[in-house]
Coordinates of C-alpha atoms and ligand atoms in Angstrom, one line a residue:
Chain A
X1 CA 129.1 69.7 178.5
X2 CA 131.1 72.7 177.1
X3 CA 131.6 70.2 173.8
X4 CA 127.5 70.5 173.2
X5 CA 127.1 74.3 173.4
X6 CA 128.0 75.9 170.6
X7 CA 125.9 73.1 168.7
X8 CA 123.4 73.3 171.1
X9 CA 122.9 77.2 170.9
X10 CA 122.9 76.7 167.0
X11 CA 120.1 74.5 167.1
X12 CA 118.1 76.8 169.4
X13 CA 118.5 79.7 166.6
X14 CA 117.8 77.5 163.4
X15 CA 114.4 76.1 165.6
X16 CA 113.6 79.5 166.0
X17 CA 113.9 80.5 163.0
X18 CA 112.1 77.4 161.2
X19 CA 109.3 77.6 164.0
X20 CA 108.6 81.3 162.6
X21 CA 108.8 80.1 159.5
X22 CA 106.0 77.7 159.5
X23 CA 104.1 79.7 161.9
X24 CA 103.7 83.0 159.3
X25 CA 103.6 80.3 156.1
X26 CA 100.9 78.3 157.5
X27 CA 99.2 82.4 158.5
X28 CA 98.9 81.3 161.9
X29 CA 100.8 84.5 162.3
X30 CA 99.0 86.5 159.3
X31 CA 101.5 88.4 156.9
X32 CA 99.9 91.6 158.1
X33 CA 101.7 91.5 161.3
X34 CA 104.7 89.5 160.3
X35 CA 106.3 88.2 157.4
X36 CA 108.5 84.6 157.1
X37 CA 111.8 85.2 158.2
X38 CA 113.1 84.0 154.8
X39 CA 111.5 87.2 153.4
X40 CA 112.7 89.3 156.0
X41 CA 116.2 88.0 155.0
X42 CA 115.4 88.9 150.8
X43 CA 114.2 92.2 152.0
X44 CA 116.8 92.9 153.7
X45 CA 119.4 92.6 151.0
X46 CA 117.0 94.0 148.6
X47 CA 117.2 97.2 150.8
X48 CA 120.4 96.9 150.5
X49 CA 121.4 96.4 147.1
X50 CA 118.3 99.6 146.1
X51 CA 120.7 101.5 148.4
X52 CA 117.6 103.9 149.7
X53 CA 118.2 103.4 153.0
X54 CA 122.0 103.3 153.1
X55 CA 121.9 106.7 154.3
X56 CA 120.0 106.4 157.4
X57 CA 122.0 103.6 158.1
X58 CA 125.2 104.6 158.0
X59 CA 123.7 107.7 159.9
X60 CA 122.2 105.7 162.9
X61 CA 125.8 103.4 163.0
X62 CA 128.1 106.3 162.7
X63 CA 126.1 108.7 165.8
X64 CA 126.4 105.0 167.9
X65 CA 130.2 104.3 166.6
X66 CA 130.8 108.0 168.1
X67 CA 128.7 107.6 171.5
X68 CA 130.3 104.2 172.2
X69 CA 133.8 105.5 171.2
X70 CA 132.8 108.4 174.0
X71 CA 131.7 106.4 176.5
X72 CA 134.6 103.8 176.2
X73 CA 137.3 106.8 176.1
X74 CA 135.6 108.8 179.0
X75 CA 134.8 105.6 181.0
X76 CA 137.6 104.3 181.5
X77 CA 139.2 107.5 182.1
X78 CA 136.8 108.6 184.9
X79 CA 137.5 105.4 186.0
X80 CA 141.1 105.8 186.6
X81 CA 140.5 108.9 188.4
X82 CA 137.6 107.7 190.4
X83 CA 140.1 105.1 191.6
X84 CA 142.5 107.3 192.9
X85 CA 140.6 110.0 194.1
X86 CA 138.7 108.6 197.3
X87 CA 136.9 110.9 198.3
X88 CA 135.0 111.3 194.4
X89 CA 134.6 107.7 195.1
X90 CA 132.3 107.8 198.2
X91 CA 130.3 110.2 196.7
X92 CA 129.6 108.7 193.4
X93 CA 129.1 104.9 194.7
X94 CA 125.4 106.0 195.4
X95 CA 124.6 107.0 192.0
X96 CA 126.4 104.5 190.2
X97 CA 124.3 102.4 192.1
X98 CA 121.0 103.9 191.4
X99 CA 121.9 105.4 187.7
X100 CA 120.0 102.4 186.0
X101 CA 117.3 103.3 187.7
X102 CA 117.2 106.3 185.9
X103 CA 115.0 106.7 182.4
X104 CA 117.8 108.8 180.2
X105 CA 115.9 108.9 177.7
X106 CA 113.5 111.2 179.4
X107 CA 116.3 113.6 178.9
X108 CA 116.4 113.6 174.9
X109 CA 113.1 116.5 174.7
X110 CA 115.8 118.4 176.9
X111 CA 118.6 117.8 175.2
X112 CA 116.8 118.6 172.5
X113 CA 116.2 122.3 173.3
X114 CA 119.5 122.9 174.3
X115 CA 121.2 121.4 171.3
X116 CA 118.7 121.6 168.7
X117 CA 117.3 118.4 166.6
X118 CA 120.6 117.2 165.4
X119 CA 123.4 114.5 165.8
X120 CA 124.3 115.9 169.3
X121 CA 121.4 115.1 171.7
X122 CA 121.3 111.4 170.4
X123 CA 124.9 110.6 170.8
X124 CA 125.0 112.6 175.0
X125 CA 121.8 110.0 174.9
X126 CA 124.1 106.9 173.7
X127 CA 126.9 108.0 176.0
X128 CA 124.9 108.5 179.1
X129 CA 123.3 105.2 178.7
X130 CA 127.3 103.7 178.1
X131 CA 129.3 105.3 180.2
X132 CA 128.3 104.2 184.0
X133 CA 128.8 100.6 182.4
X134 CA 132.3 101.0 181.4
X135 CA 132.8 102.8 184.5
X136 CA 131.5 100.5 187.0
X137 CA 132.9 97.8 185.3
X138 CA 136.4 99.5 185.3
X139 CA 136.5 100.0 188.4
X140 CA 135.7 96.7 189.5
X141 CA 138.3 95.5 187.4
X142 CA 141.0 98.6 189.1
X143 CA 139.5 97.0 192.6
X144 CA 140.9 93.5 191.9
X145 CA 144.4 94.4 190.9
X146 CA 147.0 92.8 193.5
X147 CA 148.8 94.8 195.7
X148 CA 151.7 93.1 194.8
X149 CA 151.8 94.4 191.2
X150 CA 151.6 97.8 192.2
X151 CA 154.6 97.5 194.3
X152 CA 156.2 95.8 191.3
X153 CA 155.5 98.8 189.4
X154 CA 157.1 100.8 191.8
X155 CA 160.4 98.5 192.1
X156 CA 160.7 99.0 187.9
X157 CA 159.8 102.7 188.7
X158 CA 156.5 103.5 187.0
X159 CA 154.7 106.7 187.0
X160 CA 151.7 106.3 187.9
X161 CA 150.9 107.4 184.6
X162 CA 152.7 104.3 183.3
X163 CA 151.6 102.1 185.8
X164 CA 148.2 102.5 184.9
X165 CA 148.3 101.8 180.9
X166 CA 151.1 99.2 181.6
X167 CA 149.6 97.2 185.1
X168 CA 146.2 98.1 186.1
X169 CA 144.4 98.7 182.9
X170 CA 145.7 95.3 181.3
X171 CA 145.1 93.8 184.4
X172 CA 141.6 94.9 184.3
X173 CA 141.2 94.3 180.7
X174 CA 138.8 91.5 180.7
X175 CA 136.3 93.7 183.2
X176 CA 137.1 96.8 181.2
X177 CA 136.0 94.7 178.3
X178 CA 132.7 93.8 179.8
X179 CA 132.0 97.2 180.3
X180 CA 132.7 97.7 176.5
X181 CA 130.3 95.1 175.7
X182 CA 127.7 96.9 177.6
X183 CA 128.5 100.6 175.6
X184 CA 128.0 98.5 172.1
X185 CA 124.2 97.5 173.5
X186 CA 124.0 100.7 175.2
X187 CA 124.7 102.8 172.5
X188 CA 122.9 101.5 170.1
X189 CA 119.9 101.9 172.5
X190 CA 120.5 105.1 172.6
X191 CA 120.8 106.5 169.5
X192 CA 117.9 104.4 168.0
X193 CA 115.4 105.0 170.8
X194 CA 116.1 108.8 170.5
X195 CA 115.2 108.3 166.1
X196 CA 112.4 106.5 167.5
X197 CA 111.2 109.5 169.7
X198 CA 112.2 112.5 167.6
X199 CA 114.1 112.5 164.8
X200 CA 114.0 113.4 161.2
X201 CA 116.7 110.7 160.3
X202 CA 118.2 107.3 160.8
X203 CA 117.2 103.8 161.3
X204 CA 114.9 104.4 164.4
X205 CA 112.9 107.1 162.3
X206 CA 112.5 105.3 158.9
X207 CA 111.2 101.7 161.0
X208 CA 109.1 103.8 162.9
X209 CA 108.3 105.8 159.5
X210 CA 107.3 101.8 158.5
X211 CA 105.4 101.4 161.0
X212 CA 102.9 103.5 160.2
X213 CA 102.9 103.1 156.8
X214 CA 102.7 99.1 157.4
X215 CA 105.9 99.0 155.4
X216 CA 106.3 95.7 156.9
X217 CA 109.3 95.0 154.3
X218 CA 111.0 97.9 155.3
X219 CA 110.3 97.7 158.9
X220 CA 111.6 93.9 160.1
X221 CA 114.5 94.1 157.6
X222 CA 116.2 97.1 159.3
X223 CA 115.5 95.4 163.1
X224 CA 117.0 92.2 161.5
X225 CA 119.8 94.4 160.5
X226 CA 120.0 96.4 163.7
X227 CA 120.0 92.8 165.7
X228 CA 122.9 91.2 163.2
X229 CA 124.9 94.5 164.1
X230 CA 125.0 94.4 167.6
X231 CA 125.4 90.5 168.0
X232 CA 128.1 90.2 165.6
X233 CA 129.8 93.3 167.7
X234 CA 129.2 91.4 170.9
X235 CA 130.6 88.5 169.2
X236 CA 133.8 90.0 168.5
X237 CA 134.5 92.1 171.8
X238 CA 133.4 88.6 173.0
X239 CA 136.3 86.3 171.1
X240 CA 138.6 89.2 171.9
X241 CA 137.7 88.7 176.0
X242 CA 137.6 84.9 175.4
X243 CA 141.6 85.2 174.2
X244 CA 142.8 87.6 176.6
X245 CA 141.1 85.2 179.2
X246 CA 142.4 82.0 178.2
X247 CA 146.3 83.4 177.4
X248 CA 145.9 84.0 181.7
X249 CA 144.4 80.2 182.0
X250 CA 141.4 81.8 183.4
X251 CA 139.3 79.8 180.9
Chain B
X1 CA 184.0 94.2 202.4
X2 CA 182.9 95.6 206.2
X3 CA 181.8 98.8 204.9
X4 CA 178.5 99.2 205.6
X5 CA 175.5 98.8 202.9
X6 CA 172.3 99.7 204.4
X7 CA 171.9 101.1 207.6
X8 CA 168.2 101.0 210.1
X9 CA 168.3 103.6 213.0
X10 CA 166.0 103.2 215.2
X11 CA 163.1 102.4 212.9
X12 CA 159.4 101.6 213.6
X13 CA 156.4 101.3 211.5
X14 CA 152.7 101.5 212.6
X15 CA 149.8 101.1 210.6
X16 CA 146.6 103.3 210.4
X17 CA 144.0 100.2 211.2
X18 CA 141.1 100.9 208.8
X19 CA 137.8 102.3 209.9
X20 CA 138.5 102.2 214.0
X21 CA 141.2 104.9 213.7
X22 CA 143.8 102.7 216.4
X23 CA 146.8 101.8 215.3
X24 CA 149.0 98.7 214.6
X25 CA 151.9 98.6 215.9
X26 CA 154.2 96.3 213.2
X27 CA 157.6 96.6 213.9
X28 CA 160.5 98.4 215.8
X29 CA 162.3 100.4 217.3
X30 CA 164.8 98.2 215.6
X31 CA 168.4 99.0 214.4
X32 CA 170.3 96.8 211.8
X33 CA 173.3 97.1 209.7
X34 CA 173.6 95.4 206.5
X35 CA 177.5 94.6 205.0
X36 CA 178.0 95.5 201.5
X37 CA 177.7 91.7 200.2
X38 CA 176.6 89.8 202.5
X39 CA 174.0 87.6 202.8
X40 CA 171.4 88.1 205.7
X41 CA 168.3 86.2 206.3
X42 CA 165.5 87.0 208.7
X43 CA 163.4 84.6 210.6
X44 CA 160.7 85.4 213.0
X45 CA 157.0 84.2 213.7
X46 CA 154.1 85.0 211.2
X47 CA 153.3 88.5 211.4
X48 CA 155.8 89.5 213.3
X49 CA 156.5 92.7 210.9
X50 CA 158.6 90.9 208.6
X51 CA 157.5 92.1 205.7
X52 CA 156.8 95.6 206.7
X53 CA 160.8 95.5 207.6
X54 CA 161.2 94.9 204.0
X55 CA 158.9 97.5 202.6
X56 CA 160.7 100.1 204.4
X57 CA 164.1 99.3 203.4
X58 CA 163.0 98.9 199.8
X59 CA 161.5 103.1 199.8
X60 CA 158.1 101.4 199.0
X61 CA 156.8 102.6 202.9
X62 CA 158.0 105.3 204.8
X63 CA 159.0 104.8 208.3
X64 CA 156.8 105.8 211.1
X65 CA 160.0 106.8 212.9
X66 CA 163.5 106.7 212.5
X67 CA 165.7 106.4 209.3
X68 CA 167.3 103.8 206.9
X69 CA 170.2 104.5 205.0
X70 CA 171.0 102.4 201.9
X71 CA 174.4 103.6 200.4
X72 CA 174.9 106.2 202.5
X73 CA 172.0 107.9 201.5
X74 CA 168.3 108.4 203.3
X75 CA 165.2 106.3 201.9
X76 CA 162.3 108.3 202.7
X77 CA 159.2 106.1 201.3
X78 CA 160.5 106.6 197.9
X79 CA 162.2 103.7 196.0
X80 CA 166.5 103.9 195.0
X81 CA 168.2 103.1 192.3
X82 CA 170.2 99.8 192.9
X83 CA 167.0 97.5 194.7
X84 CA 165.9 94.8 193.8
X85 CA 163.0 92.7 195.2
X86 CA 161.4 89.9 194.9
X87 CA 157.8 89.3 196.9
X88 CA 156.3 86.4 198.5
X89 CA 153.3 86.3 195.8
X90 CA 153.1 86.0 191.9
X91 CA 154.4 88.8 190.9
X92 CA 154.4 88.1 187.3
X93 CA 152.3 90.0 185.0
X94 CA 149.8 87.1 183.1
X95 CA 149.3 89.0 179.9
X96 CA 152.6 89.4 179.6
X97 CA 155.3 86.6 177.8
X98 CA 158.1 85.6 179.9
X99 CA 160.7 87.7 177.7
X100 CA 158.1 90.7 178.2
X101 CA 157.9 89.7 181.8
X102 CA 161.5 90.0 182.5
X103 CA 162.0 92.8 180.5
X104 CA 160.1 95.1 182.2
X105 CA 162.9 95.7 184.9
X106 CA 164.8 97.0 182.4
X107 CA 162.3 100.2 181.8
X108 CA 164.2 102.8 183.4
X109 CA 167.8 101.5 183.3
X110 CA 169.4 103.6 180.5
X111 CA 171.2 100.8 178.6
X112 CA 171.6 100.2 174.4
X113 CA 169.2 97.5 173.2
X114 CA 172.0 95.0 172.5
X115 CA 173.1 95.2 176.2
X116 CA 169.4 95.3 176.9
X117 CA 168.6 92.3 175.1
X118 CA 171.6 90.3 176.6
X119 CA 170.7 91.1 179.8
X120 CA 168.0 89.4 179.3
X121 CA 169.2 86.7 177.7
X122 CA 171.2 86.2 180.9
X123 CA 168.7 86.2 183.0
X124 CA 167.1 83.6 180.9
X125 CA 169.6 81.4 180.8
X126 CA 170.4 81.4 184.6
X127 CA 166.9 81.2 185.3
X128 CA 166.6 78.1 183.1
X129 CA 163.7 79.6 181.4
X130 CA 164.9 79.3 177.8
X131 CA 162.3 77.2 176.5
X132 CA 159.4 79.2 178.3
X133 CA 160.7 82.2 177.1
X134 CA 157.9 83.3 174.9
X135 CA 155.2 81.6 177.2
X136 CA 152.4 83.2 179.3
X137 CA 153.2 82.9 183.0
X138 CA 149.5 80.6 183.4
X139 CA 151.8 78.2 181.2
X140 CA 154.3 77.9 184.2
X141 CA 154.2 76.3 187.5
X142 CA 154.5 78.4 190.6
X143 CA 157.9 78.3 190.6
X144 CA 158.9 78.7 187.8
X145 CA 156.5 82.1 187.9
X146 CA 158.7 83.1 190.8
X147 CA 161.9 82.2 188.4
X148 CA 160.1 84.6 186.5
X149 CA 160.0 87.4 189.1
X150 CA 164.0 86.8 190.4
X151 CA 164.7 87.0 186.2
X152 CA 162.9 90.7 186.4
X153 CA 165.1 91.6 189.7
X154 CA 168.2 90.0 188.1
X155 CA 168.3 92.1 185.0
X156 CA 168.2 95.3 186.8
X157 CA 171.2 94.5 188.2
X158 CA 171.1 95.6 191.6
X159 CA 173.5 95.8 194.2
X160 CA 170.9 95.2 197.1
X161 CA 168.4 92.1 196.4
X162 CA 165.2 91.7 199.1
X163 CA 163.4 88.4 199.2
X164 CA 160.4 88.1 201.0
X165 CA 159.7 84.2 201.4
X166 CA 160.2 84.0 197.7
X167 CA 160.0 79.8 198.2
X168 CA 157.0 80.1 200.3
X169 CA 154.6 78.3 198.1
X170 CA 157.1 75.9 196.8
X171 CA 157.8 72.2 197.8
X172 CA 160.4 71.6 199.9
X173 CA 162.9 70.2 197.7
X174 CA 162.1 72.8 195.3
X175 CA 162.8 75.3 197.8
X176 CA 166.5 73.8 198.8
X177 CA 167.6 74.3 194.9
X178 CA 165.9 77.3 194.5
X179 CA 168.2 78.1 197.4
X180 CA 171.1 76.8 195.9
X181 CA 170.2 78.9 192.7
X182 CA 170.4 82.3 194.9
X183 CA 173.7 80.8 196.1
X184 CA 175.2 81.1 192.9
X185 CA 173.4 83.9 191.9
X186 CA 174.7 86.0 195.2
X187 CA 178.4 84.8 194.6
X188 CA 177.6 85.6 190.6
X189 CA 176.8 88.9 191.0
X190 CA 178.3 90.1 194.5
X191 CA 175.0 91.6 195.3
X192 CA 173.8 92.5 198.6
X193 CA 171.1 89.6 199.8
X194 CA 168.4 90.3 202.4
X195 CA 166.0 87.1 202.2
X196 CA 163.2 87.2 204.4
X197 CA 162.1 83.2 205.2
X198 CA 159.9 81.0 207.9
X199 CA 161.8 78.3 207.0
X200 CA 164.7 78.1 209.9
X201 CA 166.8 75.6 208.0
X202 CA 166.3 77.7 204.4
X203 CA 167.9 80.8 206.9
X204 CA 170.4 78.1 208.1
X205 CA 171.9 77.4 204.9
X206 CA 172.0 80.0 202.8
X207 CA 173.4 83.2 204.9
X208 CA 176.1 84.7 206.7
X209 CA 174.0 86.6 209.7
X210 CA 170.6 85.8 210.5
X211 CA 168.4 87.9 212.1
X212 CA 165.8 86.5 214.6
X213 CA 162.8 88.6 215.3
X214 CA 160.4 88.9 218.3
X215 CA 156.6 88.7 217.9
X216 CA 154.7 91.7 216.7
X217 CA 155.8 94.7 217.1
X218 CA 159.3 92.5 215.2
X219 CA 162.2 93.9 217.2
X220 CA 165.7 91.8 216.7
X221 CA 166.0 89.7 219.6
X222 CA 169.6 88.0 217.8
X223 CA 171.9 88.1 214.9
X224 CA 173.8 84.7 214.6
X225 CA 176.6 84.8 212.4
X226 CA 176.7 81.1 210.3
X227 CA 180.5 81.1 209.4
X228 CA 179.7 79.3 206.1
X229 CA 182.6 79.7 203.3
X230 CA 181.4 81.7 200.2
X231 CA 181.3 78.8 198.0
X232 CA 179.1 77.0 200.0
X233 CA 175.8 74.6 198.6
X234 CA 172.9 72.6 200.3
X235 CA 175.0 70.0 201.3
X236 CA 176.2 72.3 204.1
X237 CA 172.8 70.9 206.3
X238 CA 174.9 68.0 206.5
X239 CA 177.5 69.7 208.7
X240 CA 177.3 69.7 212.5
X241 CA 177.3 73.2 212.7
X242 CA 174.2 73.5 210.5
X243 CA 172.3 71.5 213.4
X244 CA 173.5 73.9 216.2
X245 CA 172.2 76.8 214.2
X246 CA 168.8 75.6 213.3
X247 CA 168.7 74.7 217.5
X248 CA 169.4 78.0 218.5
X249 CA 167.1 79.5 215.4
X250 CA 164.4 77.4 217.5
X251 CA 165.1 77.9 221.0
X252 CA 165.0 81.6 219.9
X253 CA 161.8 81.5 218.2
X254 CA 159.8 79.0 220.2
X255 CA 158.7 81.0 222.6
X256 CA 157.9 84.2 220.5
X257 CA 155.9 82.2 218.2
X258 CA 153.7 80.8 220.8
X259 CA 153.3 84.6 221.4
X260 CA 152.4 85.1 218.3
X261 CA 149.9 82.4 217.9
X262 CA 148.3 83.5 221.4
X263 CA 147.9 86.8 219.7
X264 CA 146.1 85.6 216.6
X265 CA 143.9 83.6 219.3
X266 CA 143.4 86.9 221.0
X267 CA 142.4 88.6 217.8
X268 CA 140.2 85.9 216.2
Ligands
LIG301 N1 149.0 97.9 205.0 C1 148.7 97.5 206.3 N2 147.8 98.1 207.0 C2 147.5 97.7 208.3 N3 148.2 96.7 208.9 C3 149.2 96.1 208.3 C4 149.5 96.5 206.9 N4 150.5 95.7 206.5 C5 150.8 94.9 207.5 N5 150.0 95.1 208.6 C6 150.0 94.4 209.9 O1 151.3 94.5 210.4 C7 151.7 93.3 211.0 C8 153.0 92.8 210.4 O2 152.7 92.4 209.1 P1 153.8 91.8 208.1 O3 154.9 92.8 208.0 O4 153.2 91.5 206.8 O5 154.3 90.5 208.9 P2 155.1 89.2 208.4 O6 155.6 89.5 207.0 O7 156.2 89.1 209.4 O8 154.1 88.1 208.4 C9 150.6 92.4 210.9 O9 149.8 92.4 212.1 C10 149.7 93.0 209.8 O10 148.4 92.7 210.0
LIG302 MG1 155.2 88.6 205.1

């Protein structure tokens, strides 16, 4: 079963891909609304190579690099304390179970007039949407740890300090690390649905900026890119949670 | 060697039971006096306290009342220099390697990386875990895990080593040369050996006093004294003595582990 999968999911993509294909060559989707994915792929490096857009790119990936490094770094350290600290515990449970529930994003006009129309609303936008994730997921992680290895820690005489970078963070890794997977998405999200709103810069702004100037080979070459970004970052934290797993014979 | 190594006055430990506010009632009032190297065992019925008994004397739980003295000196809840312990579950680390494992006991033991690394090394080798030594612990059977965790103690060198059913999970004649291996370890490094086991013949066979404990709250009901030579082995279950031992182990126990098990009924 496991043998077929990665084959299996490969064939899945390339159909995909080749049932687009036909469907925009043979205008059954017309080229106003969508072009062949192997034109998306020329534009793409086209945009590339003409450089035009490197800016906003590296823009949009370096405000999500920054709200994802935030999230990850203050996530996991409210997560430690939250763990200790009962009491903070019991009263944030409720909203870490109701947070999704909230639209951040409504918060960006806000954020806005506080900060002004710069880098820092979109990245407290990337890092909101992040940072419960790595949390919860932290903390479910910090939940699991056995008793027994916290008494060990003692025995070799840990601070508690120690004991949590050298026991119960490892221990936790693989949970901590689907948190992180989470603040790649999240982050992302964020800082391109803010361009998207209001912005004067960035890959959210110049698709949208596309859009309505039906600059469709601008516009699905820089979501294709967006897309490779994020699954080949997924992919990584992936491989990295597939070895930490398999070194504990958990898979 | 009479000199006394750790001392229990009067000790009892009771535990907050969560959300109802009452209050368990593990273990005590219970005195005990442990000789500077000898090897004790304690047996008693399943949750009789056992365990909680060996928290305390390790500094990893403060008594409720009363006060134990290790060296002389008061443990109050926090854990000594010179103690060792190994627990009844895996305590190996997974994402660590054996060596790294091991090494860990080491931490806070101000020692020069040569004596450091032979240390280890010894530990290795007497733990017959050379070839696994850069293996993940998910590589090794359970008992050689627990290997593993005796390998962490042993390096630390300790003068007072606390088992707590360290051969639970292991087959029985794994479990007799795992008790041989503490044999030789005990004589090897003239350490102090508290080893806490269900097993009345694994308490037969290995110590010099063993304890017998009542059901919950664990009080000591009797302290037999086993009269085995210091070079002694497994083969000593073949001695008559080792039969009249295990017999009063039982006749001791039977009826405070029907107790217990009436108690489990109770609480179920
Ligand atoms: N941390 C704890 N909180 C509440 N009750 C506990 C705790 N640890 C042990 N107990 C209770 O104390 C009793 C003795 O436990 P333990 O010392 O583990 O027994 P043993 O090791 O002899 O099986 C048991 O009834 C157990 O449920
Ligand atoms: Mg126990």
């Amino acid at each position: 079963m496991k043998r077929y999968a990665t084959p299996l999911r490969f064939l899945v993509l390339i159909g995909l891909f080749v049932g687009l294909e036909i469907l925009c060559r043979t205008k059954v989707i017309d080229p106003f609304t969508m072009q062949p994915p192997t034109l998306i792929v020329r534009d793409l490096w086209n945009l590339l190579a003409a450089g035009k857009l490197n800016k906003a790119i590296a823009k949009t990936l370096s405000n999500a690099a920054i709200g994802f490094a935030l999230a990850v770094s203050v996530g996991i350290t409210a997560a430690l304390v939250i763990h200790r600290v009962r009491i903070l515990r019991e009263a944030l449970d409720p909203l870490f179970a109701t947070y999704y529930a909230i639209p951040v994003l409504a918060f960006y006009p806000l954020l806005i007039i506080i900060f002004g129309l710069g880098n820092i609303p979109k990245i407290m936008i990337a890092f909101m949407l992040g940072v419960i994730a790595v949390i919860v997921n932290t903390l479910n992680g910090l939940d699991r740890v056995p008793r027994v290895m916290l008494k060990t820690a003692r025995i070799v005489r840990m601070s508690p300090v120690e004991t949590a970078f050298r026991v119960t963070l490892p221990y936790a890794a693989p949970y901590v690390l689907t948190g992180v997977k989470f603040a790649v998405a999240y982050s992302l999200i964020g800082i391109i649905g803010s361009e998207f709103v209001m912005s004067t810069e960035g890959m959210g702004f110049e698709i949208s900026f596309a859009y309505t100037n039906f600059d469709n080979a601008t516009m699905y070459p820089l979501i294709l890119l967006i897309l490779i970004v994020s699954i080949s970052i997924n992919l990584l934290v992936g491989l990295w949670e597939k070895r930490l797993l398999a070194r504990r014979g958990l898979r | 060697m009479t000199n006394v190594h750790v001392s229990l006055k009067n000790v009892t430990k009771q535990f907050q039971r969560e959300g109802s506010g009452g209050v368990v009632h593990a273990l005590g009032p219970l005195d005990l006096e442990l000789r500077s190297g000898e090897f004790f065992a304690v047996v008693g019925p399943s949750g009789c306290g056992k365990s909680s008994l060996l928290e305390v004397i390790a500094g990893l739980s403060p008594p409720t009342q009363g006060e134990v003295l290790f060296e002389g000196k008061s443990i109050g809840g926090r854990v000594p220099d010179g103690i060792g312990v190994v627990f009844q579950e895996d305590a190996s680390f997974p994402w660590l390697t054996v060596a790294d494992n091991i090494v860990l006991g080491l931490r806070k033991i101000p020692i020069s990386n040569e004596e450091r690394q032979a240390r280890v090394d010894r530990a290795i080798a007497m733990m017959g875990l050379k070839e696994f030594t850069n293996a993940y612990p998910a590589q090794l059977s359970g008992g050689m895990r627990q290997r593993v965790c005796i390998a962490r103690t042993l390096v630390m060198a300790p003068r007072l080593i606390l088992l707590d059913e360290p051969f639970g999970a292991l087959d029985q004649q794994t479990r007799l040369l795992m008790g041989e291996e503490v044999l030789k370890l005990w004589r090897q490094t003239g350490a102090t050996i508290f080893l806490i086991t269900h097993a009345l013949d694994e308490a037969a066979m290995l110590a010099d006093r063993i304890g017998v404990m009542s059901a919950r709250p664990g009080r000591l009901m009797d302290v037999i004294e086993t009269g085995w030579p210091r070079e002694r082995d497994s083969r000593v279950v073949e001695s008559p003595a080792f039969g009249e031992i295990t017999a009063r182990l039982w006749k001791s126990l039977r009826a405070e582990s029907i107790k217990a098990i009436g108690k489990a009924d109770a609480a179920s």
